[in-house]
Tab-separated table of C-alpha atoms and ligand atoms in Angstrom:
chain	number	residue	atom	x	y	z
A	1	UNK	CA	0.000	0.000	0.000
A	2	UNK	CA	0.982	3.606	-0.479
A	3	UNK	CA	0.869	5.161	3.000
A	4	UNK	CA	1.234	8.775	4.159
A	5	UNK	CA	2.449	9.270	7.727
A	6	UNK	CA	1.793	12.831	8.891
A	7	UNK	CA	4.265	13.812	11.626
A	8	UNK	CA	7.799	12.565	12.250
A	9	UNK	CA	7.437	12.310	16.020
A	10	UNK	CA	7.816	9.184	18.134
A	11	UNK	CA	4.606	7.553	16.873
A	12	UNK	CA	4.935	8.510	13.205
A	13	UNK	CA	8.543	7.369	12.906
A	14	UNK	CA	7.862	4.054	14.666
A	15	UNK	CA	4.977	3.407	12.272
A	16	UNK	CA	7.101	4.386	9.264
A	17	UNK	CA	9.972	2.107	10.325
A	18	UNK	CA	7.715	-0.931	10.774
A	19	UNK	CA	5.511	-0.286	7.716
A	20	UNK	CA	8.403	0.174	5.285
A	21	UNK	CA	9.928	-3.052	6.599
A	22	UNK	CA	6.672	-4.790	5.624
A	23	UNK	CA	7.181	-3.592	2.054
A	24	UNK	CA	4.682	-0.716	2.028
A	25	UNK	CA	5.505	2.464	0.134
A	26	UNK	CA	5.740	4.973	2.981
A	27	UNK	CA	6.125	8.744	2.938
A	28	UNK	CA	6.551	10.629	6.235
A	29	UNK	CA	5.608	14.312	6.109
A	30	UNK	CA	7.031	16.587	8.798
A	31	UNK	CA	6.247	20.297	8.950
A	32	UNK	CA	9.551	21.247	10.605
A	33	UNK	CA	12.726	21.641	8.536
A	34	UNK	CA	14.394	18.838	10.515
A	35	UNK	CA	13.452	16.004	12.838
A	36	UNK	CA	14.057	17.363	16.263
A	37	UNK	CA	12.626	16.607	19.692
A	38	UNK	CA	12.387	19.216	22.387
A	39	UNK	CA	15.088	18.444	25.014
A	40	UNK	CA	14.630	16.572	28.276
A	41	UNK	CA	14.006	12.846	28.792
A	42	UNK	CA	11.354	10.215	28.383
A	43	UNK	CA	10.389	6.820	29.763
A	44	UNK	CA	9.706	3.783	27.570
A	45	UNK	CA	8.282	0.828	29.430
A	46	UNK	CA	8.253	-2.913	28.990
A	47	UNK	CA	4.768	-2.616	27.445
A	48	UNK	CA	6.575	-1.301	24.339
A	49	UNK	CA	9.738	-3.387	24.491
A	50	UNK	CA	7.937	-6.692	24.951
A	51	UNK	CA	5.711	-5.909	21.946
A	52	UNK	CA	8.796	-5.215	19.851
A	53	UNK	CA	10.143	-8.624	20.859
A	54	UNK	CA	13.373	-9.441	19.025
A	55	UNK	CA	13.076	-6.545	16.612
A	56	UNK	CA	16.347	-4.635	16.268
A	57	UNK	CA	14.599	-1.455	17.405
A	58	UNK	CA	14.199	-2.989	20.875
A	59	UNK	CA	17.940	-3.666	20.971
A	60	UNK	CA	18.672	-0.101	19.823
A	61	UNK	CA	16.470	1.308	22.587
A	62	UNK	CA	18.051	-0.916	25.227
A	63	UNK	CA	21.516	0.261	24.187
A	64	UNK	CA	20.537	3.921	24.483
A	65	UNK	CA	18.477	3.680	27.663
A	66	UNK	CA	19.010	3.592	31.414
A	67	UNK	CA	17.155	0.800	33.202
A	68	UNK	CA	14.729	1.982	35.887
A	69	UNK	CA	13.246	-0.591	38.231
A	70	UNK	CA	11.396	1.416	40.844
A	71	UNK	CA	9.321	4.577	41.054
A	72	UNK	CA	9.077	6.328	44.393
A	73	UNK	CA	6.823	9.098	45.589
A	74	UNK	CA	7.981	11.133	48.565
A	75	UNK	CA	6.665	14.173	50.389
A	76	UNK	CA	8.446	17.521	50.104
A	77	UNK	CA	10.124	16.541	53.406
A	78	UNK	CA	11.450	13.302	51.815
A	79	UNK	CA	9.021	11.027	53.676
A	80	UNK	CA	8.293	7.984	51.478
A	81	UNK	CA	4.619	7.932	50.426
A	82	UNK	CA	4.524	5.081	47.941
A	83	UNK	CA	6.753	2.857	45.846
A	84	UNK	CA	5.969	1.109	42.592
A	85	UNK	CA	8.254	-1.841	41.936
A	86	UNK	CA	8.307	-2.342	38.182
A	87	UNK	CA	7.442	-5.839	37.050
A	88	UNK	CA	10.204	-8.400	37.615
A	89	UNK	CA	11.994	-9.541	34.429
A	90	UNK	CA	10.665	-6.468	32.632
A	91	UNK	CA	12.814	-3.751	31.071
A	92	UNK	CA	11.795	-0.153	31.653
A	93	UNK	CA	14.029	2.496	30.176
A	94	UNK	CA	14.631	6.201	30.336
A	95	UNK	CA	16.242	8.003	27.412
A	96	UNK	CA	17.026	11.495	26.271
A	97	UNK	CA	14.156	12.432	23.975
A	98	UNK	CA	16.561	13.194	21.149
A	99	UNK	CA	18.239	9.765	21.576
A	100	UNK	CA	14.843	8.089	21.362
A	101	UNK	CA	13.994	9.918	18.123
A	102	UNK	CA	17.463	9.243	16.678
A	103	UNK	CA	17.231	5.514	17.418
A	104	UNK	CA	13.755	5.210	15.869
A	105	UNK	CA	14.661	7.405	12.863
A	106	UNK	CA	17.671	5.191	12.132
A	107	UNK	CA	15.189	2.451	11.134
A	108	UNK	CA	13.381	4.697	8.639
A	109	UNK	CA	14.969	5.054	5.162
A	110	UNK	CA	16.062	8.707	4.722
A	111	UNK	CA	14.348	8.776	1.345
A	112	UNK	CA	10.970	8.154	3.041
A	113	UNK	CA	11.121	11.362	5.118
A	114	UNK	CA	9.904	14.683	3.701
A	115	UNK	CA	10.701	17.537	6.080
A	116	UNK	CA	9.324	21.037	5.483
A	117	UNK	CA	5.988	19.499	4.428
A	118	UNK	CA	3.184	21.024	6.458
A	119	UNK	CA	-0.102	19.211	5.980
A	120	UNK	CA	-3.047	21.627	5.987
A	121	UNK	CA	-5.948	19.339	5.137
A	122	UNK	CA	-6.939	15.902	3.890
A	123	UNK	CA	-9.778	14.653	1.681
A	124	UNK	CA	-10.680	11.317	3.114
A	125	UNK	CA	-12.915	8.650	1.584
A	126	UNK	CA	-13.544	4.915	1.959
A	127	UNK	CA	-10.997	4.044	-0.764
A	128	UNK	CA	-8.334	6.787	-0.915
A	129	UNK	CA	-7.092	9.812	0.956
A	130	UNK	CA	-5.618	12.955	-0.567
A	131	UNK	CA	-3.139	14.923	1.520
A	132	UNK	CA	-2.844	18.677	0.928
A	133	UNK	CA	0.261	20.652	1.899
A	134	UNK	CA	1.167	24.269	2.412
A	135	UNK	CA	2.953	25.381	-0.771
A	136	UNK	CA	3.428	21.877	-2.246
A	137	UNK	CA	1.442	19.664	-4.591
A	138	UNK	CA	-1.225	17.398	-3.088
A	139	UNK	CA	-0.765	13.634	-3.194
A	140	UNK	CA	-3.174	10.673	-2.963
A	141	UNK	CA	-2.587	7.577	-0.801
A	142	UNK	CA	-4.270	4.278	0.102
A	143	UNK	CA	-3.928	5.090	3.798
A	144	UNK	CA	-3.043	8.125	5.906
A	145	UNK	CA	-1.740	7.949	9.489
A	146	UNK	CA	-2.377	11.103	11.492
A	147	UNK	CA	0.630	11.126	13.838
A	148	UNK	CA	0.772	14.900	14.087
A	149	UNK	CA	0.539	15.298	17.841
A	150	UNK	CA	-1.906	16.749	20.325
A	151	UNK	CA	-2.950	19.686	18.105
A	152	UNK	CA	-3.468	17.372	15.117
A	153	UNK	CA	-4.669	18.865	11.844
A	154	UNK	CA	-5.654	15.373	10.710
A	155	UNK	CA	-7.877	14.895	13.781
A	156	UNK	CA	-9.390	18.320	13.141
A	157	UNK	CA	-10.398	16.976	9.672
A	158	UNK	CA	-11.873	13.651	10.772
A	159	UNK	CA	-13.099	14.335	14.339
A	160	UNK	CA	-13.531	18.107	14.557
A	161	UNK	CA	-15.600	17.999	17.733
A	162	UNK	CA	-12.719	16.572	19.772
A	163	UNK	CA	-11.012	19.333	21.768
A	164	UNK	CA	-7.998	19.433	24.098
A	165	UNK	CA	-8.680	19.995	27.817
A	166	UNK	CA	-6.388	22.067	30.016
A	167	UNK	CA	-5.647	20.136	33.211
A	168	UNK	CA	-4.889	23.048	35.579
A	169	UNK	CA	-1.103	22.689	35.800
A	170	UNK	CA	1.944	23.743	33.899
A	171	UNK	CA	5.229	21.817	33.617
A	172	UNK	CA	8.863	22.957	33.499
A	173	UNK	CA	11.445	20.447	32.280
A	174	UNK	CA	15.198	20.214	31.946
A	175	UNK	CA	18.175	17.916	31.712
A	176	UNK	CA	21.355	17.926	33.776
A	177	UNK	CA	24.773	16.284	33.642
A	178	UNK	CA	27.137	14.944	36.246
A	179	UNK	CA	24.570	14.263	38.981
A	180	UNK	CA	25.078	11.918	41.894
A	181	UNK	CA	21.680	10.407	42.618
A	182	UNK	CA	21.301	8.182	45.660
A	183	UNK	CA	20.012	5.340	43.465
A	184	UNK	CA	20.760	5.280	39.723
A	185	UNK	CA	17.819	3.003	38.842
A	186	UNK	CA	15.066	4.769	40.759
A	187	UNK	CA	12.803	7.557	39.483
A	188	UNK	CA	11.512	9.850	42.209
A	189	UNK	CA	8.766	12.396	42.637
A	190	UNK	CA	8.451	14.821	45.541
A	191	UNK	CA	4.891	16.015	46.175
A	192	UNK	CA	4.276	19.229	48.116
A	193	UNK	CA	2.061	22.300	48.235
A	194	UNK	CA	4.448	24.326	46.048
A	195	UNK	CA	4.327	21.694	43.337
A	196	UNK	CA	5.566	18.326	42.238
A	197	UNK	CA	9.202	17.673	41.336
A	198	UNK	CA	10.271	14.571	39.417
A	199	UNK	CA	13.871	13.420	38.987
A	200	UNK	CA	14.617	10.610	36.571
A	201	UNK	CA	18.051	9.045	36.025
A	202	UNK	CA	19.507	8.737	32.512
A	203	UNK	CA	22.679	6.983	31.311
A	204	UNK	CA	26.115	8.368	32.239
A	205	UNK	CA	25.165	10.299	35.386
A	206	UNK	CA	22.697	12.457	33.531
A	207	UNK	CA	19.127	13.009	34.689
A	208	UNK	CA	16.018	14.792	33.581
A	209	UNK	CA	13.663	16.650	35.841
A	210	UNK	CA	10.184	18.093	35.686
A	211	UNK	CA	8.320	20.490	37.920
A	212	UNK	CA	4.567	20.646	37.819
A	213	UNK	CA	2.817	23.702	39.273
A	214	UNK	CA	-0.884	24.539	39.471
A	215	UNK	CA	-1.583	27.527	37.244
A	216	UNK	CA	-4.128	29.211	35.035
A	217	UNK	CA	-3.929	28.307	31.360
A	218	UNK	CA	-1.179	30.429	29.724
A	219	UNK	CA	-0.539	31.983	33.146
A	220	UNK	CA	1.419	35.192	32.679
A	221	UNK	CA	2.755	35.064	36.237
A	222	UNK	CA	4.711	31.941	35.297
A	223	UNK	CA	5.677	32.822	31.730
A	224	UNK	CA	8.939	34.458	32.839
A	225	UNK	CA	9.838	31.714	35.331
A	226	UNK	CA	13.463	30.602	35.015
A	227	UNK	CA	16.041	28.793	37.122
A	228	UNK	CA	16.217	31.418	39.931
A	229	UNK	CA	12.424	31.408	40.381
A	230	UNK	CA	12.328	27.616	40.558
A	231	UNK	CA	15.252	27.553	42.998
A	232	UNK	CA	13.538	30.078	45.245
A	233	UNK	CA	10.224	28.221	45.112
A	234	UNK	CA	11.719	24.808	45.887
A	235	UNK	CA	14.597	25.701	48.220
A	236	UNK	CA	12.888	23.874	51.106
A	237	UNK	CA	12.590	20.625	49.091
A	238	UNK	CA	15.076	17.764	49.683
A	239	UNK	CA	18.758	17.892	48.615
A	240	UNK	CA	18.137	15.952	45.402
A	241	UNK	CA	15.860	18.726	44.158
A	242	UNK	CA	18.285	21.478	45.113
A	243	UNK	CA	21.178	19.588	43.471
A	244	UNK	CA	19.280	19.177	40.215
A	245	UNK	CA	18.232	22.817	40.024
A	246	UNK	CA	21.793	23.907	40.876
A	247	UNK	CA	23.142	21.846	37.981
A	248	UNK	CA	20.549	23.123	35.510
A	249	UNK	CA	21.893	25.770	33.128
A	250	UNK	CA	20.290	29.209	33.087
A	251	UNK	CA	18.755	28.414	29.710
A	252	UNK	CA	17.266	25.273	28.192
A	253	UNK	CA	14.288	24.987	30.536
A	254	UNK	CA	11.152	23.911	28.682
A	255	UNK	CA	7.730	25.099	29.784
A	256	UNK	CA	4.340	23.739	28.682
A	257	UNK	CA	0.774	23.831	29.968
A	258	UNK	CA	-0.676	20.326	30.387
A	259	UNK	CA	-3.597	19.156	28.251
A	260	UNK	CA	-5.218	15.868	27.407
A	261	UNK	CA	-8.001	14.696	25.094
A	262	UNK	CA	-11.422	13.400	25.975
A	263	UNK	CA	-11.161	9.759	24.818
A	264	UNK	CA	-12.367	9.300	21.220
A	265	UNK	CA	-14.764	6.496	20.246
A	266	UNK	CA	-12.690	5.562	17.201
A	267	UNK	CA	-9.207	6.102	15.770
A	268	UNK	CA	-10.232	4.881	12.298
A	269	UNK	CA	-12.048	7.175	9.835
A	270	UNK	CA	-12.326	5.667	6.352
A	271	UNK	CA	-8.764	5.542	5.057
A	272	UNK	CA	-7.355	7.698	7.859
A	273	UNK	CA	-6.070	6.385	11.186
A	274	UNK	CA	-5.068	8.503	14.159
A	275	UNK	CA	-2.148	7.356	16.303
A	276	UNK	CA	-0.189	8.746	19.258
A	277	UNK	CA	-1.078	12.095	20.796
A	278	UNK	CA	-3.298	12.904	17.804
A	279	UNK	CA	-5.540	10.025	18.916
A	280	UNK	CA	-5.190	9.942	22.701
A	281	UNK	CA	-2.993	12.687	24.167
A	282	UNK	CA	-2.655	12.058	27.884
A	283	UNK	CA	-1.135	13.930	30.811
A	284	UNK	CA	2.435	12.806	31.556
A	285	UNK	CA	1.582	11.420	35.020
A	286	UNK	CA	1.996	7.786	33.994
A	287	UNK	CA	4.917	8.506	31.624
A	288	UNK	CA	2.969	6.740	28.883
A	289	UNK	CA	2.396	9.212	26.021
A	290	UNK	CA	5.346	8.119	23.901
A	291	UNK	CA	4.975	4.479	24.870
A	292	UNK	CA	1.330	4.414	23.817
A	293	UNK	CA	2.221	6.142	20.515
A	294	UNK	CA	4.780	3.408	19.821
A	295	UNK	CA	2.322	0.689	20.849
A	296	UNK	CA	-0.236	2.068	18.357
A	297	UNK	CA	2.318	1.723	15.572
A	298	UNK	CA	3.323	-1.807	16.592
A	299	UNK	CA	-0.273	-3.023	16.984
A	300	UNK	CA	-1.375	-1.446	13.687
A	301	UNK	CA	1.426	-3.112	11.753
A	302	UNK	CA	0.785	-6.474	13.472
A	303	UNK	CA	-2.921	-6.229	12.609
A	304	UNK	CA	-2.234	-5.328	8.964
A	305	UNK	CA	0.058	-8.360	8.759
A	306	UNK	CA	-2.338	-10.828	10.377
A	307	UNK	CA	-5.818	-9.864	9.134
A	308	UNK	CA	-7.398	-8.731	5.909
A	309	UNK	CA	-7.473	-4.956	5.505
A	310	UNK	CA	-10.930	-4.153	6.911
A	311	UNK	CA	-10.595	-6.641	9.760
A	312	UNK	CA	-7.145	-5.271	10.661
A	313	UNK	CA	-8.464	-1.721	11.141
A	314	UNK	CA	-11.396	-3.014	13.179
A	315	UNK	CA	-9.070	-5.056	15.357
A	316	UNK	CA	-6.642	-2.121	15.811
A	317	UNK	CA	-9.535	0.051	16.954
A	318	UNK	CA	-10.817	-2.614	19.345
A	319	UNK	CA	-7.442	-3.015	21.014
A	320	UNK	CA	-6.266	0.581	21.160
A	321	UNK	CA	-9.328	2.776	21.830
A	322	UNK	CA	-10.335	1.183	25.121
A	323	UNK	CA	-6.803	0.727	26.410
A	324	UNK	CA	-5.664	4.296	25.734
A	325	UNK	CA	-8.898	5.685	27.230
A	326	UNK	CA	-7.953	3.923	30.466
A	327	UNK	CA	-4.476	5.483	30.351
A	328	UNK	CA	-5.937	8.979	29.822
A	329	UNK	CA	-8.422	8.608	32.690
A	330	UNK	CA	-5.996	7.067	35.169
A	331	UNK	CA	-3.266	9.559	34.347
A	332	UNK	CA	-5.693	12.459	34.781
A	333	UNK	CA	-6.729	11.081	38.177
A	334	UNK	CA	-3.109	10.782	39.346
A	335	UNK	CA	-2.579	14.405	38.304
A	336	UNK	CA	-5.545	15.541	40.403
A	337	UNK	CA	-4.285	13.654	43.476
A	338	UNK	CA	-0.690	14.793	43.017
A	339	UNK	CA	-1.455	18.469	42.440
A	340	UNK	CA	-3.345	19.224	45.689
A	341	UNK	CA	-2.154	22.405	47.365
A	342	UNK	CA	-4.417	22.611	50.413
A	343	UNK	CA	-2.250	21.635	53.452
A	344	UNK	CA	-5.070	19.709	55.169
A	345	UNK	CA	-5.930	17.767	52.012
A	346	UNK	CA	-2.214	17.057	51.499
A	347	UNK	CA	-1.898	15.724	55.089
A	348	UNK	CA	-4.849	13.377	54.552
A	349	UNK	CA	-3.620	12.320	51.101
A	350	UNK	CA	-0.152	11.555	52.451
A	351	UNK	CA	-1.570	9.559	55.363
A	352	UNK	CA	-3.652	7.455	52.975
A	353	UNK	CA	-0.706	6.993	50.588
A	354	UNK	CA	1.536	5.819	53.444
A	355	UNK	CA	-1.126	3.433	54.734
A	356	UNK	CA	-1.669	1.736	51.381
A	357	UNK	CA	0.620	-1.234	50.696
A	358	UNK	CA	3.171	-0.775	47.884
A	359	UNK	CA	1.436	-3.567	46.020
A	360	UNK	CA	-1.493	-1.144	45.500
A	361	UNK	CA	0.603	1.193	43.307
A	362	UNK	CA	2.145	-1.750	41.474
A	363	UNK	CA	-1.347	-3.152	40.750
A	364	UNK	CA	-2.454	0.205	39.300
A	365	UNK	CA	0.127	-0.091	36.506
A	366	UNK	CA	-0.357	-3.787	35.764
A	367	UNK	CA	-2.919	-3.218	32.991
A	368	UNK	CA	-0.253	-1.411	30.960
A	369	UNK	CA	1.604	-4.662	30.379
A	370	UNK	CA	-1.487	-6.650	29.490
A	371	UNK	CA	-2.707	-4.888	26.365
A	372	UNK	CA	-2.872	-7.041	23.249
A	373	UNK	CA	-0.305	-6.823	20.447
A	374	UNK	CA	-2.641	-7.925	17.606
B	1	FAD	C1	6.122	17.352	30.182
B	1	FAD	C2	5.931	16.101	29.406
B	1	FAD	C3	6.572	14.947	29.826
B	1	FAD	C4	6.367	13.743	29.145
B	1	FAD	N1	6.969	12.617	29.615
B	1	FAD	C5	6.746	11.441	28.995
B	1	FAD	C6	7.372	10.231	29.444
B	1	FAD	O1	8.162	10.190	30.390
B	1	FAD	N2	7.076	9.064	28.793
B	1	FAD	C7	6.224	9.045	27.725
B	1	FAD	O2	5.997	7.951	27.189
B	1	FAD	N3	5.631	10.183	27.267
B	1	FAD	C8	5.867	11.369	27.868
B	1	FAD	N4	5.283	12.509	27.395
B	1	FAD	C9	4.367	12.436	26.263
B	1	FAD	C10	5.086	12.317	24.933
B	1	FAD	O3	6.006	13.342	24.747
B	1	FAD	C11	4.069	12.344	23.796
B	1	FAD	O4	3.000	11.509	24.116
B	1	FAD	C12	4.719	11.884	22.506
B	1	FAD	O5	5.717	12.774	22.102
B	1	FAD	C13	3.667	11.741	21.415
B	1	FAD	O6	4.276	11.355	20.232
B	1	FAD	P1	3.538	11.599	18.863
B	1	FAD	O7	4.451	11.038	17.830
B	1	FAD	O8	2.156	11.137	18.918
B	1	FAD	O9	3.446	13.178	18.700
B	1	FAD	P2	4.572	14.281	18.701
B	1	FAD	O10	5.785	13.831	19.411
B	1	FAD	O11	3.916	15.538	19.151
B	1	FAD	O12	4.964	14.428	17.168
B	1	FAD	C14	4.117	15.031	16.224
B	1	FAD	C15	4.951	15.450	15.012
B	1	FAD	O13	4.056	15.922	14.006
B	1	FAD	C16	4.571	17.113	13.454
B	1	FAD	N5	3.420	17.869	12.921
B	1	FAD	C17	2.458	18.518	13.624
B	1	FAD	N6	1.556	19.051	12.808
B	1	FAD	C18	1.952	18.777	11.535
B	1	FAD	C19	1.418	19.069	10.254
B	1	FAD	N7	0.311	19.798	10.116
B	1	FAD	N8	2.074	18.616	9.145
B	1	FAD	C20	3.208	17.864	9.273
B	1	FAD	N9	3.769	17.572	10.484
B	1	FAD	C21	3.144	18.006	11.605
B	1	FAD	C22	5.257	17.788	14.621
B	1	FAD	O14	6.198	18.759	14.208
B	1	FAD	C23	5.902	16.581	15.305
B	1	FAD	O15	7.167	16.296	14.768
B	1	FAD	C24	5.500	13.711	28.019
B	1	FAD	C25	4.893	14.891	27.564
B	1	FAD	C26	5.106	16.061	28.242
B	1	FAD	C27	4.449	17.328	27.725
């Protein structure tokens, strides 16, 4: 088949790599002049790696990633609140976002990628789909994958009623070198009234961090926030947090408001399929956005290989719509619990979190590993 992939992000490139391997004629259209991820780091869990099985891409990811085997939540006074032990015999990785993109892109033939191609609209039917670009000639395909992220133009064409929802918090992110974390295989979050701070180890004594603060959408009070403001705000948080902010350069801090999508009923619209954030953007609280985008690509390609065309799209929809809706809802709920600022509510929340056995947190993530691959 002749397939257009719109967006050379994590989902689009994974789909392109696997589809071209299957012998499809694939063209990836990216609006930016080059394939580039915004800094910082990302987690890719065993739910992705086990679905890739022995594929070389899994080996490439393992080479570039740091293994993480536990996730801990602590109070802003470093009291442990809960621990999630990641499944035994599973591999959960953290990578620099750019490394992740570079590894995936290395499996896509260069000649399949068309940068500087901004898609403005599609004409979608039951048999063909025509992709229209800004300033370039339109082209017709058998299939179009909308992998163009949370503000997807493709979704706007096929499911215009679906809107993004602001979640009430804004996130700062950065990456630091030469850090001495207490445990190199443990990701930590510190929850307090001033905000939530996450510190995640990467290979070679690097780490990425994020800080999540309750705020109005596009809050002007926070638009100028830089390293000194974050240091002042979090100077009473544990040493780890102070160390990370000390090591952060004055520039290079990313800042984004957090949105998700109300779960869609379908990702398949005639000859157009939505994948990744375009289909099911979620808050980052479960660290699953990129992983779910990659899973979409893997499941879609498996389905196309194992079933006839119509059945494969039906099957893809059946597997992915329900599963990703659960991720969106659970992640949103974690965000609500984590972002409390009222001291009394925080005291009660922390008491409950401490009282729950660690197996509770571990159970909450189990469904991630159980989703079907085809
Ligand atoms: C603060 C934060 C932390 C996160 N942490 C994690 C984490 O730890 N683990 C995890 O799994 N996920 C995480 N995520 C989520 C993750 O980044 C996304 O889910 C993931 O990048 C989605 O990949 P995608 O390929 O669907 O979309 P994107 O990565 O957004 O890629 C879309 C691509 O499409 C291109 N594009 C857009 N419009 C057009 C157009 N009209 N024409 C052509 N090209 C277009 C864009 O330029 C881009 O290259 C985090 C997100 C945030 C905001």
